[in-house]
């Protein structure tokens, strides 16, 4: 190949960049920075990032078609969180295709059962907490809603209980061990999907960008933007395998502190950015502050935490893992959406929302001047405790 | 190191399982092995490509390497320390 000429040089550079972007996994700290920036842009653009609102909308539609839900829900291509979820899924699917990692992935039977159970737990927990690990924890802490801290504690406790269950299950059904290693196979696949996938992936990206312009042409630029930001978040999450579950699970499982550090750092960036936005009244102070502090957020966090361990995915990683082809998580998503929609309706009818608590804006309690250092200290303490645990393995239960 | 030349003492089949199960089972399998023995893990989860090498070098164990099989799974080798 001629690498001397201009086009030769462009081609060589494009090839190198393609490998760097779509073949090598991105470092998670980089993804932590990107996600904070994208979440801030979304907040400035329209409203804070969340996932469950979209799932609930899909669940509401199912019950509406069954006739169990009287009022007609908002259409999914207008509902804001539903649109950013479509974006996140498309971004992850495109990214998996561009990295030649998309494959319909089946799992053993028991994993499907755990996937459904995990979805039921997460749907219930998210209904109590007013959001999943994104809306109820990440965004909540970032926009200074007190409930976020209660859910954080709950998620830790839930992850601990969930991990205990997984360990019990492993004792009950010990790993399949043999002393016979399978023979190396040289069978070539019939169709080489690896060559086709990147083209499909690129087409999905192009279609999503075209989707943004289409929204804009119909006078819905704001909604279209959410599709676009969701797309980028999905891409970042898949390329870095960003997983909030790890931040809560790994301190108990391997002691690994990396994800705690990344999530804490990402939250510091997001929170400081959101302080700029809210303190300066660029967006209303109470925007995104509705998490039921403290009982709803705490108990919701515990239930959600158990569910995310069973399913092996949370609000956001369920979506991007489906984009990679995991069939188990398709069932998780369905169970999540249907349960969340039902439990929300049940809570409205029974009227226990009052008991769960109400949204509290942290600066209203502590003033802005105290809120910022407190917020940073909590995250710093979380990261330092995880790093200490990595060295001493004091919290590792296995 | 030549991956094809590694002779594992036992093999853990984690194909079809997703995060965190392959890692949990690997940890459990290693606990039951003797020092110096080699564990082979068969996995299909793309996440394992980061997890298992990272974990394999912890706690005195040694990650020996990994190889993709044409059948669509990956073999990982860890030597217990």
Short mmCIF file of C-alpha atoms in Angstrom, two decimals:
data_model
loop_
_atom_site.label_atom_id
_atom_site.label_comp_id
_atom_site.label_asym_id
_atom_site.label_seq_id
_atom_site.Cartn_x
_atom_site.Cartn_y
_atom_site.Cartn_z
CA UNK A 1 0.00 0.00 0.00
CA UNK A 2 1.21 3.47 -0.84
CA UNK A 3 1.57 5.26 2.48
CA UNK A 4 3.55 8.17 1.08
CA UNK A 5 0.75 9.98 -0.76
CA UNK A 6 -1.90 12.08 1.01
CA UNK A 7 -4.72 9.55 0.66
CA UNK A 8 -2.44 6.75 1.72
CA UNK A 9 -1.70 8.67 4.89
CA UNK A 10 -5.39 9.40 5.52
CA UNK A 11 -6.22 5.72 5.06
CA UNK A 12 -3.48 4.62 7.43
CA UNK A 13 -4.65 7.13 10.07
CA UNK A 14 -8.28 6.04 9.69
CA UNK A 15 -7.28 2.40 10.14
CA UNK A 16 -5.27 3.16 13.28
CA UNK A 17 -8.10 5.21 14.77
CA UNK A 18 -10.67 2.57 13.97
CA UNK A 19 -8.64 0.03 15.92
CA UNK A 20 -8.22 2.45 18.84
CA UNK A 21 -11.91 3.35 18.96
CA UNK A 22 -13.68 0.12 18.05
CA UNK A 23 -11.29 -2.74 18.74
CA UNK A 24 -9.61 -1.82 21.99
CA UNK A 25 -11.83 -1.30 25.03
CA UNK A 26 -11.85 2.26 26.33
CA UNK A 27 -10.50 2.90 29.82
CA UNK A 28 -13.41 3.26 32.27
CA UNK A 29 -12.09 6.54 33.77
CA UNK A 30 -12.34 8.13 30.33
CA UNK A 31 -15.90 6.85 30.01
CA UNK A 32 -16.64 8.29 33.47
CA UNK A 33 -15.65 11.76 32.23
CA UNK A 34 -17.62 11.37 28.98
CA UNK A 35 -20.74 10.19 30.79
CA UNK A 36 -20.61 13.12 33.22
CA UNK A 37 -20.29 15.57 30.33
CA UNK A 38 -23.07 13.93 28.30
CA UNK A 39 -25.37 13.81 31.33
CA UNK A 40 -24.69 17.53 31.96
CA UNK A 41 -25.41 18.39 28.33
CA UNK A 42 -28.67 16.46 28.56
CA UNK A 43 -29.57 18.33 31.76
CA UNK A 44 -28.89 21.69 30.06
CA UNK A 45 -30.62 20.63 26.87
CA UNK A 46 -33.88 19.41 28.34
CA UNK A 47 -33.98 17.45 31.61
CA UNK A 48 -31.70 15.24 33.73
CA UNK A 49 -30.79 11.79 32.45
CA UNK A 50 -32.96 8.87 33.56
CA UNK A 51 -33.83 5.39 32.32
CA UNK A 52 -36.80 4.00 34.24
CA UNK A 53 -39.31 6.60 33.06
CA UNK A 54 -38.90 5.12 29.60
CA UNK A 55 -39.29 1.51 30.78
CA UNK A 56 -42.40 2.50 32.69
CA UNK A 57 -43.83 4.14 29.60
CA UNK A 58 -43.35 0.90 27.65
CA UNK A 59 -44.94 -1.10 30.46
CA UNK A 60 -47.88 1.33 30.61
CA UNK A 61 -48.49 0.76 26.91
CA UNK A 62 -48.62 -3.00 27.38
CA UNK A 63 -51.30 -2.65 30.07
CA UNK A 64 -53.11 -0.02 28.01
CA UNK A 65 -53.41 -2.51 25.13
CA UNK A 66 -54.66 -5.12 27.57
CA UNK A 67 -57.27 -2.63 28.70
CA UNK A 68 -56.01 -2.57 32.28
CA UNK A 69 -54.76 0.99 32.08
CA UNK A 70 -57.48 3.58 31.54
CA UNK A 71 -55.61 6.65 30.37
CA UNK A 72 -53.61 6.57 27.19
CA UNK A 73 -49.88 6.83 27.98
CA UNK A 74 -47.60 9.27 26.19
CA UNK A 75 -46.37 7.87 22.87
CA UNK A 76 -42.91 6.29 23.20
CA UNK A 77 -41.30 8.47 20.52
CA UNK A 78 -42.29 11.62 22.45
CA UNK A 79 -41.73 10.40 26.04
CA UNK A 80 -38.32 11.89 26.90
CA UNK A 81 -36.73 8.98 28.76
CA UNK A 82 -38.13 6.49 26.28
CA UNK A 83 -36.45 8.44 23.45
CA UNK A 84 -33.09 8.62 25.22
CA UNK A 85 -33.40 4.87 25.91
CA UNK A 86 -33.91 4.23 22.20
CA UNK A 87 -30.80 6.31 21.63
CA UNK A 88 -28.79 4.40 24.25
CA UNK A 89 -29.83 1.06 22.78
CA UNK A 90 -29.06 2.14 19.20
CA UNK A 91 -25.68 3.50 20.26
CA UNK A 92 -24.76 0.25 22.01
CA UNK A 93 -26.01 -1.87 19.10
CA UNK A 94 -24.08 0.24 16.58
CA UNK A 95 -21.00 0.09 18.78
CA UNK A 96 -21.24 -3.70 19.19
CA UNK A 97 -21.59 -4.08 15.42
CA UNK A 98 -18.70 -1.72 14.68
CA UNK A 99 -16.56 -3.70 17.12
CA UNK A 100 -17.74 -7.00 15.58
CA UNK A 101 -19.04 -8.08 18.98
CA UNK A 102 -22.73 -8.46 18.26
CA UNK A 103 -23.97 -12.01 18.57
CA UNK A 104 -27.25 -13.53 19.74
CA UNK A 105 -26.03 -14.83 23.09
CA UNK A 106 -27.98 -17.59 24.80
CA UNK A 107 -27.63 -18.54 28.44
CA UNK A 108 -28.37 -21.67 30.53
CA UNK A 109 -32.00 -22.02 31.68
CA UNK A 110 -31.48 -20.92 35.27
CA UNK A 111 -29.94 -17.68 34.06
CA UNK A 112 -33.19 -16.79 32.27
CA UNK A 113 -35.11 -17.35 35.51
CA UNK A 114 -32.65 -15.09 37.34
CA UNK A 115 -32.97 -12.54 34.55
CA UNK A 116 -36.75 -12.35 35.01
CA UNK A 117 -36.50 -12.30 38.81
CA UNK A 118 -33.88 -9.55 38.59
CA UNK A 119 -36.20 -7.52 36.38
CA UNK A 120 -39.07 -7.91 38.84
CA UNK A 121 -36.84 -6.80 41.74
CA UNK A 122 -35.42 -3.86 39.82
CA UNK A 123 -38.84 -2.75 38.58
CA UNK A 124 -40.15 -2.77 42.16
CA UNK A 125 -37.08 -1.10 43.65
CA UNK A 126 -37.07 1.63 41.00
CA UNK A 127 -40.76 2.33 41.70
CA UNK A 128 -40.02 2.85 45.42
CA UNK A 129 -36.88 4.91 44.86
CA UNK A 130 -38.26 7.01 42.01
CA UNK A 131 -35.53 5.86 39.63
CA UNK A 132 -32.92 3.22 38.91
CA UNK A 133 -29.20 3.43 39.56
CA UNK A 134 -29.12 6.24 36.99
CA UNK A 135 -32.17 8.39 37.82
CA UNK A 136 -32.39 7.43 41.50
CA UNK A 137 -28.68 7.39 42.35
CA UNK A 138 -26.33 8.96 39.80
CA UNK A 139 -28.55 11.77 38.59
CA UNK A 140 -30.16 12.21 42.02
CA UNK A 141 -26.83 12.84 43.76
CA UNK A 142 -25.69 14.96 40.83
CA UNK A 143 -28.71 17.29 40.92
CA UNK A 144 -28.53 17.45 44.75
CA UNK A 145 -31.58 15.40 45.62
CA UNK A 146 -31.16 13.91 49.09
CA UNK A 147 -32.77 10.62 48.06
CA UNK A 148 -29.71 9.77 45.96
CA UNK A 149 -27.61 9.20 49.09
CA UNK A 150 -30.26 6.96 50.67
CA UNK A 151 -30.44 4.92 47.47
CA UNK A 152 -26.64 4.69 47.37
CA UNK A 153 -26.65 3.08 50.84
CA UNK A 154 -29.53 0.83 49.78
CA UNK A 155 -27.76 -0.27 46.60
CA UNK A 156 -24.70 -1.26 48.62
CA UNK A 157 -26.79 -3.33 51.01
CA UNK A 158 -28.77 -4.87 48.14
CA UNK A 159 -25.61 -5.78 46.24
CA UNK A 160 -24.30 -7.50 49.37
CA UNK A 161 -27.51 -9.55 49.77
CA UNK A 162 -27.59 -10.36 46.04
CA UNK A 163 -23.98 -11.54 46.10
CA UNK A 164 -24.73 -13.73 49.12
CA UNK A 165 -27.50 -15.34 47.09
CA UNK A 166 -25.19 -15.94 44.11
CA UNK A 167 -22.65 -17.59 46.41
CA UNK A 168 -25.34 -19.79 47.93
CA UNK A 169 -26.49 -20.76 44.45
CA UNK A 170 -22.93 -21.67 43.52
CA UNK A 171 -22.64 -23.97 46.54
CA UNK A 172 -25.90 -25.60 45.58
CA UNK A 173 -24.94 -26.00 41.92
CA UNK A 174 -21.13 -26.26 41.88
CA UNK A 175 -19.28 -25.12 38.75
CA UNK A 176 -18.97 -27.67 35.97
CA UNK A 177 -15.39 -28.91 36.21
CA UNK A 178 -13.78 -31.47 33.98
CA UNK A 179 -10.25 -32.53 33.37
CA UNK A 180 -10.95 -32.72 29.68
CA UNK A 181 -10.33 -29.63 27.66
CA UNK A 182 -12.29 -29.41 24.37
CA UNK A 183 -10.25 -29.95 21.20
CA UNK A 184 -9.27 -26.88 19.29
CA UNK A 185 -11.67 -26.24 16.45
CA UNK A 186 -10.62 -24.95 13.07
CA UNK A 187 -14.06 -24.97 11.54
CA UNK A 188 -14.61 -21.73 9.64
CA UNK A 189 -18.06 -20.14 10.03
CA UNK A 190 -20.36 -20.27 7.00
CA UNK A 191 -20.97 -16.55 6.82
CA UNK A 192 -18.26 -14.20 7.96
CA UNK A 193 -20.38 -11.79 9.99
CA UNK A 194 -17.26 -9.95 11.10
CA UNK A 195 -17.00 -8.34 7.68
CA UNK A 196 -20.65 -7.24 7.43
CA UNK A 197 -21.22 -6.03 11.00
CA UNK A 198 -19.29 -2.74 10.87
CA UNK A 199 -21.35 -1.62 7.86
CA UNK A 200 -24.63 -2.36 9.66
CA UNK A 201 -23.29 -0.54 12.73
CA UNK A 202 -22.34 2.52 10.71
CA UNK A 203 -25.80 2.52 9.09
CA UNK A 204 -27.46 2.47 12.55
CA UNK A 205 -25.38 5.46 13.65
CA UNK A 206 -26.27 7.32 10.45
CA UNK A 207 -29.96 6.45 10.87
CA UNK A 208 -29.98 7.76 14.46
CA UNK A 209 -28.37 11.03 13.38
CA UNK A 210 -30.92 11.26 10.56
CA UNK A 211 -33.57 10.62 13.24
CA UNK A 212 -32.40 13.73 15.09
CA UNK A 213 -32.83 15.86 11.95
CA UNK A 214 -36.23 14.31 11.37
CA UNK A 215 -37.36 15.30 14.89
CA UNK A 216 -35.96 18.75 14.26
CA UNK A 217 -37.84 19.06 10.96
CA UNK A 218 -41.06 18.21 12.82
CA UNK A 219 -40.38 20.98 15.33
CA UNK A 220 -39.26 18.60 18.09
CA UNK A 221 -35.57 19.43 18.21
CA UNK A 222 -35.45 19.01 22.00
CA UNK A 223 -36.72 15.43 21.86
CA UNK A 224 -34.44 14.64 18.93
CA UNK A 225 -31.46 15.87 20.93
CA UNK A 226 -32.23 13.31 23.63
CA UNK A 227 -32.04 10.58 21.01
CA UNK A 228 -28.62 11.90 20.02
CA UNK A 229 -27.26 12.19 23.58
CA UNK A 230 -28.61 8.72 24.37
CA UNK A 231 -26.83 7.41 21.29
CA UNK A 232 -23.50 8.78 22.48
CA UNK A 233 -24.02 7.44 26.01
CA UNK A 234 -24.78 3.98 24.59
CA UNK A 235 -21.65 4.10 22.47
CA UNK A 236 -19.46 5.18 25.40
CA UNK A 237 -20.99 2.59 27.73
CA UNK A 238 -20.51 -0.29 25.33
CA UNK A 239 -16.97 0.63 24.34
CA UNK A 240 -15.88 0.92 27.97
CA UNK A 241 -18.22 -1.78 29.33
CA UNK A 242 -19.38 0.82 31.86
CA UNK A 243 -21.31 -0.88 34.61
CA UNK A 244 -22.67 0.77 37.73
CA UNK A 245 -23.27 -2.67 39.27
CA UNK A 246 -19.54 -3.19 39.60
CA UNK A 247 -19.18 -0.14 41.81
CA UNK A 248 -21.50 -1.74 44.37
CA UNK A 249 -20.63 -5.40 43.89
CA UNK A 250 -16.87 -5.57 43.40
CA UNK A 251 -15.92 -4.27 46.87
CA UNK A 252 -17.60 -7.42 48.27
CA UNK A 253 -16.57 -9.80 45.49
CA UNK A 254 -12.98 -9.23 44.39
CA UNK A 255 -12.20 -6.09 46.36
CA UNK A 256 -11.57 -4.27 43.09
CA UNK A 257 -12.05 -0.52 43.68
CA UNK A 258 -11.68 0.73 40.12
CA UNK A 259 -15.36 1.24 39.39
CA UNK A 260 -16.01 2.99 42.72
CA UNK A 261 -13.23 5.44 41.88
CA UNK A 262 -14.61 5.99 38.38
CA UNK A 263 -18.23 6.50 39.50
CA UNK A 264 -17.15 8.81 42.35
CA UNK A 265 -15.02 10.88 39.98
CA UNK A 266 -17.74 10.98 37.35
CA UNK A 267 -20.23 12.14 39.98
CA UNK A 268 -17.88 14.88 41.17
CA UNK A 269 -17.70 16.27 37.62
CA UNK A 270 -21.43 15.91 37.11
CA UNK A 271 -22.34 17.44 40.48
CA UNK A 272 -20.01 20.43 40.10
CA UNK A 273 -21.39 21.05 36.62
CA UNK A 274 -24.92 20.75 37.89
CA UNK A 275 -24.11 23.22 40.69
CA UNK A 276 -23.04 25.70 38.00
CA UNK A 277 -26.38 25.14 36.26
CA UNK A 278 -28.63 25.23 39.33
CA UNK A 279 -26.87 27.82 41.49
CA UNK A 280 -26.95 30.13 38.49
CA UNK A 281 -30.64 29.37 37.80
CA UNK A 282 -29.96 28.12 34.27
CA UNK A 283 -32.41 25.34 35.12
CA UNK A 284 -34.93 25.35 37.98
CA UNK A 285 -33.44 24.40 41.37
CA UNK A 286 -35.98 21.67 42.00
CA UNK A 287 -35.54 20.03 38.60
CA UNK A 288 -35.06 16.30 39.10
CA UNK A 289 -35.55 16.57 42.89
CA UNK A 290 -38.40 14.17 43.61
CA UNK A 291 -36.76 11.09 45.13
CA UNK A 292 -38.65 9.94 48.23
CA UNK A 293 -36.19 10.61 51.04
CA UNK A 294 -35.38 8.58 52.97
CA UNK A 295 -37.50 5.44 53.27
CA UNK A 296 -38.52 5.05 49.62
CA UNK A 297 -35.02 5.64 48.29
CA UNK A 298 -33.38 3.38 50.86
CA UNK A 299 -35.73 0.41 50.59
CA UNK A 300 -35.97 0.88 46.83
CA UNK A 301 -32.18 0.81 46.66
CA UNK A 302 -31.98 -2.46 48.61
CA UNK A 303 -34.57 -4.17 46.39
CA UNK A 304 -32.98 -2.78 43.25
CA UNK A 305 -29.51 -3.86 44.41
CA UNK A 306 -30.60 -7.48 44.83
CA UNK A 307 -32.21 -7.38 41.38
CA UNK A 308 -29.16 -6.01 39.60
CA UNK A 309 -27.01 -8.82 40.99
CA UNK A 310 -29.50 -11.48 39.88
CA UNK A 311 -29.88 -10.01 36.41
CA UNK A 312 -26.23 -9.06 35.96
CA UNK A 313 -27.34 -5.66 34.68
CA UNK A 314 -28.88 -2.47 36.02
CA UNK A 315 -31.08 0.20 34.47
CA UNK A 316 -28.52 1.31 31.92
CA UNK A 317 -26.35 -1.77 31.45
CA UNK A 318 -29.40 -3.93 30.73
CA UNK A 319 -30.00 -1.75 27.67
CA UNK A 320 -26.47 -1.71 26.34
CA UNK A 321 -26.02 -5.43 26.96
CA UNK A 322 -29.16 -6.14 24.93
CA UNK A 323 -27.45 -4.13 22.19
CA UNK A 324 -24.65 -6.69 22.35
CA UNK A 325 -27.14 -9.54 21.94
CA UNK A 326 -27.69 -10.96 25.45
CA UNK A 327 -31.08 -12.72 25.32
CA UNK A 328 -31.22 -13.09 29.14
CA UNK A 329 -31.40 -9.32 29.53
CA UNK A 330 -34.24 -9.01 27.01
CA UNK A 331 -36.34 -10.93 29.54
CA UNK A 332 -34.98 -8.72 32.32
CA UNK A 333 -36.08 -5.61 30.44
CA UNK A 334 -39.59 -6.96 29.84
CA UNK A 335 -40.00 -7.98 33.50
CA UNK A 336 -38.53 -4.63 34.62
CA UNK A 337 -40.93 -2.57 32.48
CA UNK A 338 -44.06 -4.53 33.36
CA UNK A 339 -43.29 -4.66 37.09
CA UNK A 340 -42.37 -0.99 37.30
CA UNK A 341 -45.56 0.05 35.54
CA UNK A 342 -47.71 -2.19 37.80
CA UNK A 343 -46.04 -1.25 41.09
CA UNK A 344 -46.27 2.45 40.27
CA UNK A 345 -49.98 2.11 39.58
CA UNK A 346 -50.45 0.06 42.74
CA UNK A 347 -48.63 2.67 44.81
CA UNK A 348 -50.88 5.40 43.41
CA UNK A 349 -54.03 3.43 44.24
CA UNK A 350 -52.95 2.39 47.72
CA UNK A 351 -51.62 5.87 48.37
CA UNK A 352 -48.41 4.99 50.24
CA UNK A 353 -46.36 7.62 48.46
CA UNK A 354 -46.66 9.90 51.50
CA UNK A 355 -45.09 7.24 53.73
CA UNK A 356 -42.07 6.76 51.50
CA UNK A 357 -40.85 10.32 51.91
CA UNK A 358 -40.53 13.35 49.69
CA UNK A 359 -37.97 15.01 47.47
CA UNK A 360 -35.52 17.16 49.42
CA UNK A 361 -33.17 19.62 47.74
CA UNK A 362 -29.85 19.36 49.61
CA UNK A 363 -28.89 23.08 49.39
CA UNK A 364 -32.23 23.96 50.94
CA UNK A 365 -31.13 22.10 54.08
CA UNK A 366 -27.41 22.85 54.15
CA UNK A 367 -27.16 25.99 51.94
CA UNK A 368 -25.08 25.93 48.76
CA UNK A 369 -21.84 26.84 50.53
CA UNK A 370 -21.97 23.75 52.72
CA UNK A 371 -23.59 21.43 50.17
CA UNK A 372 -20.66 21.45 47.75
CA UNK A 373 -17.93 20.42 50.24
CA UNK A 374 -20.24 17.86 51.86
CA UNK A 375 -21.07 16.35 48.49
CA UNK A 376 -17.38 16.11 47.58
CA UNK A 377 -16.48 14.64 50.97
CA UNK A 378 -19.07 11.85 50.74
CA UNK A 379 -17.74 10.80 47.34
CA UNK A 380 -14.13 11.11 48.43
CA UNK A 381 -14.83 8.97 51.48
CA UNK A 382 -16.55 6.34 49.33
CA UNK A 383 -13.56 6.14 46.98
CA UNK A 384 -11.00 6.06 49.82
CA UNK A 385 -12.92 3.37 51.68
CA UNK A 386 -13.02 1.24 48.53
CA UNK A 387 -9.28 1.70 47.96
CA UNK A 388 -8.56 0.76 51.59
CA UNK A 389 -10.77 -2.31 51.12
CA UNK A 390 -8.90 -3.26 47.96
CA UNK A 391 -5.68 -3.49 49.97
CA UNK A 392 -7.09 -5.12 53.09
CA UNK A 393 -10.05 -7.08 51.61
CA UNK A 394 -11.94 -6.42 54.85
CA UNK A 395 -15.32 -6.36 53.11
CA UNK A 396 -14.68 -9.22 50.68
CA UNK A 397 -17.05 -12.02 51.59
CA UNK A 398 -15.80 -14.70 49.25
CA UNK B 1 4.29 -18.24 26.10
CA UNK B 2 2.79 -20.67 23.62
CA UNK B 3 -0.87 -20.89 24.60
CA UNK B 4 -1.50 -24.07 22.63
CA UNK B 5 1.17 -25.89 24.63
CA UNK B 6 -0.47 -25.25 28.02
CA UNK B 7 -1.85 -28.44 29.59
CA UNK B 8 -4.59 -27.52 32.05
CA UNK B 9 -5.21 -29.63 35.17
CA UNK B 10 -8.90 -28.87 35.09
CA UNK B 11 -11.35 -27.00 32.92
CA UNK B 12 -14.21 -24.76 33.97
CA UNK B 13 -17.00 -24.37 31.45
CA UNK B 14 -18.49 -20.88 31.85
CA UNK B 15 -19.83 -20.61 28.32
CA UNK B 16 -23.14 -18.76 28.09
CA UNK B 17 -22.69 -17.18 31.51
CA UNK B 18 -22.39 -13.43 31.87
CA UNK B 19 -20.82 -11.05 34.36
CA UNK B 20 -20.35 -11.71 37.29
CA UNK B 21 -20.83 -15.50 37.11
CA UNK B 22 -17.65 -16.42 35.13
CA UNK B 23 -15.50 -14.53 37.62
CA UNK B 24 -17.29 -15.93 40.67
CA UNK B 25 -16.93 -19.48 39.41
CA UNK B 26 -13.29 -18.91 38.53
CA UNK B 27 -12.59 -17.71 42.05
CA UNK B 28 -14.37 -20.74 43.48
CA UNK B 29 -12.60 -23.18 41.14
CA UNK B 30 -9.19 -21.76 42.01
CA UNK B 31 -9.91 -22.19 45.71
CA UNK B 32 -10.30 -25.91 45.19
CA UNK B 33 -7.05 -26.35 43.30
CA UNK B 34 -3.52 -27.01 44.46
CA UNK B 35 -0.69 -24.54 44.15
CA UNK B 36 1.02 -24.78 40.76
CA UNK B 37 -1.98 -26.33 39.00
CA UNK B 38 -3.38 -24.69 35.88
CA UNK B 39 -7.07 -23.88 35.44
CA UNK B 40 -8.58 -23.46 32.00
CA UNK B 41 -11.74 -21.35 31.76
CA UNK B 42 -14.02 -21.42 28.72
CA UNK B 43 -16.07 -18.27 28.35
CA UNK B 44 -18.21 -16.37 25.87
CA UNK B 45 -18.89 -13.08 27.69
CA UNK B 46 -16.92 -10.23 26.07
CA UNK B 47 -16.53 -8.66 29.52
CA UNK B 48 -14.39 -11.60 30.65
CA UNK B 49 -11.59 -10.46 28.35
CA UNK B 50 -10.84 -7.70 30.84
CA UNK B 51 -12.08 -9.31 34.02
CA UNK B 52 -10.31 -12.66 33.97
CA UNK B 53 -6.79 -11.40 33.09
CA UNK B 54 -7.14 -8.65 35.72
CA UNK B 55 -8.36 -11.07 38.37
CA UNK B 56 -5.94 -13.83 37.34
CA UNK B 57 -2.92 -11.87 38.46
CA UNK B 58 -4.30 -11.12 41.91
CA UNK B 59 -3.64 -12.96 45.15
CA UNK B 60 -0.41 -14.60 43.99
CA UNK B 61 -1.98 -16.35 41.00
CA UNK B 62 -0.60 -15.96 37.50
CA UNK B 63 -2.58 -15.30 34.34
CA UNK B 64 -0.92 -17.33 31.61
CA UNK B 65 -2.82 -16.13 28.57
CA UNK B 66 -5.96 -16.46 26.48
CA UNK B 67 -6.86 -17.69 23.02
CA UNK B 68 -9.99 -17.38 20.88
CA UNK B 69 -11.42 -20.63 19.57
CA UNK B 70 -13.02 -20.79 16.11
CA UNK B 71 -16.21 -22.10 17.79
CA UNK B 72 -16.76 -18.63 19.22
CA UNK B 73 -15.51 -18.95 22.78
CA UNK B 74 -12.30 -17.93 24.50
CA UNK B 75 -9.94 -20.04 26.61
CA UNK B 76 -8.23 -18.45 29.58
CA UNK B 77 -5.43 -20.02 31.61
CA UNK B 78 -4.62 -19.22 35.22
CA UNK B 79 -1.89 -20.87 37.29
CA UNK B 80 -2.68 -21.06 40.95
CA UNK B 81 -0.01 -19.48 43.14
#
